[in-house]
Amino acid sequence: MRRQLLKAVKRVVIKIGSGVLTGGNSALDMAVIGRICIDIAALREQGLQVVLVSSGAIAAGRSELGLTEKPRTIPHKQAAAAIGQTRLMRAYEEAMQPHGLKVAQVLLTSEDLASRQRFLNARATLDALLGFGIIPIINENDTVVVDEIKFGDNDNLSALVTNVAEAGLLLILTDIDGLFSADPRQDPAAKLIPLVKVVTRDIERMAGGSGSTVGTGGMATKVAAARKAGRNGVATIMVPGKQNGIIAAAMRGDEVGTLFLPSSQGLNRRKHWIAYTLKPAGRILVDDGARDVLLKKGKSLLPSGVLRVEGRFDRGGCVRVCGPDGKEFARGLSDYSAGEIGRLAGHRSGEIEEILGYRYGDVIVHRDNLVML
Ligand code: GLU
């Protein structure tokens, strides 16, 4: 099955975690980086396009500063990232050079990708770089982000990048062998799971809590990334990144690590962007009837089904659509502002003009802008 799936892949996003790139003292491990670059050069020879999402800036900066622990405050993390990012790029540059490959640095923030225009600009830049035969190396622009506007972790970023880069596969290089039935560091009976057909709640629970000491992500963020990539129609393979030749083995279709199949209900790229890249600015609570119609019939949300609205957003804003219990089941772009929806809640579409004095249309969230989660 793996071979079949890999045959169709022309462009791959490879996510490399800090734990893979660094040794015990958090310094960059040039031997590992060298091996990774050998594998990447081989993929290029086979005609594959490669986009890297690489962590390791904070770790490399920390080692440069001689800090024995992970920096704690945000400015210290940002400073470490600024110092480490240049070291990281230099390491890749040096390791790629013997293979005749060149690299480019792309730093992104989630706010960048939340603007459709910037998102498309990033896509065009990546396309141009790949067209020149360059390997783009993406990291979060740590200098300007704080928690609320962060991608959260590079696992999440890599899943979003499969959309930006229109890639066919996400390969996650991490510091354990794949997804296990329990945390292998605590439970010796834990078994490696080679194939995940659907990321169910059980799978998410299995992944909960196993964090790393170097990067920010853990197994849970990797499973969440696989789910997001899957909804973009992209499979994820998670493998032990320090192992010699592991990228080549994974891309050959060997049974290494864990393969997550893409979801059968893939989203188009724009809807994927709405669901996963945009940050919602508020929520609209709807009644049971409206929830049923949205979930089962794929209709638009009308004002009559709206119970109430929370948050502040303008027309075009991204909103969570929640049932009467407050549980989010869909996400979309609103045709009306929060203030307008407050006045329209519970009314028929035919009354919109009378209530507001104008109307943009009959619906609050159009089905073309609505994604079930
Ligand atoms: N951007 C951070 C770095 O390069 C890593 C974030 C992460 O590990 O998820 O150090």
CSV table of C-alpha atoms and ligand atoms in Angstrom, one decimal, residues 15 18 54-59 81 85 88 139-140 142 150 152-155 215-217, ligand 1:
chain,number,residue,atom,x,y,z
A,15,LYS,CA,9.4,18.2,9.1
A,18,SER,CA,14.8,19.9,17.3
A,54,SER,CA,13.0,22.7,10.4
A,55,SER,CA,13.0,23.4,14.1
A,56,GLY,CA,16.2,23.7,16.0
A,57,ALA,CA,16.7,27.4,16.1
A,58,ILE,CA,16.0,27.8,19.8
A,59,ALA,CA,18.1,24.8,20.6
A,81,ALA,CA,15.9,31.6,18.0
A,85,GLN,CA,18.4,30.4,13.1
A,88,LEU,CA,20.8,26.3,11.6
A,139,ASN,CA,10.6,27.8,10.3
A,140,GLU,CA,8.3,30.0,12.4
A,142,ASP,CA,10.0,33.4,16.3
A,150,LYS,CA,1.9,31.4,17.3
A,152,GLY,CA,1.9,26.6,18.4
A,153,ASP,CA,4.6,24.2,17.2
A,154,ASN,CA,6.3,23.2,14.0
A,155,ASP,CA,4.3,20.0,13.7
A,215,GLY,CA,11.3,21.0,20.9
A,216,THR,CA,7.9,22.3,21.8
A,217,GLY,CA,5.8,19.5,20.2
B,1,GLU,N1,10.6,27.4,16.0
B,1,GLU,C1,11.2,26.7,17.0
B,1,GLU,C2,12.7,26.5,16.7
B,1,GLU,O1,13.1,26.5,15.6
B,1,GLU,C3,10.7,25.3,17.2
B,1,GLU,C4,9.3,25.1,17.4
B,1,GLU,C5,9.0,23.6,17.6
B,1,GLU,O2,9.9,22.8,17.9
B,1,GLU,O3,7.9,23.2,17.3
B,1,GLU,O4,13.5,26.3,17.6
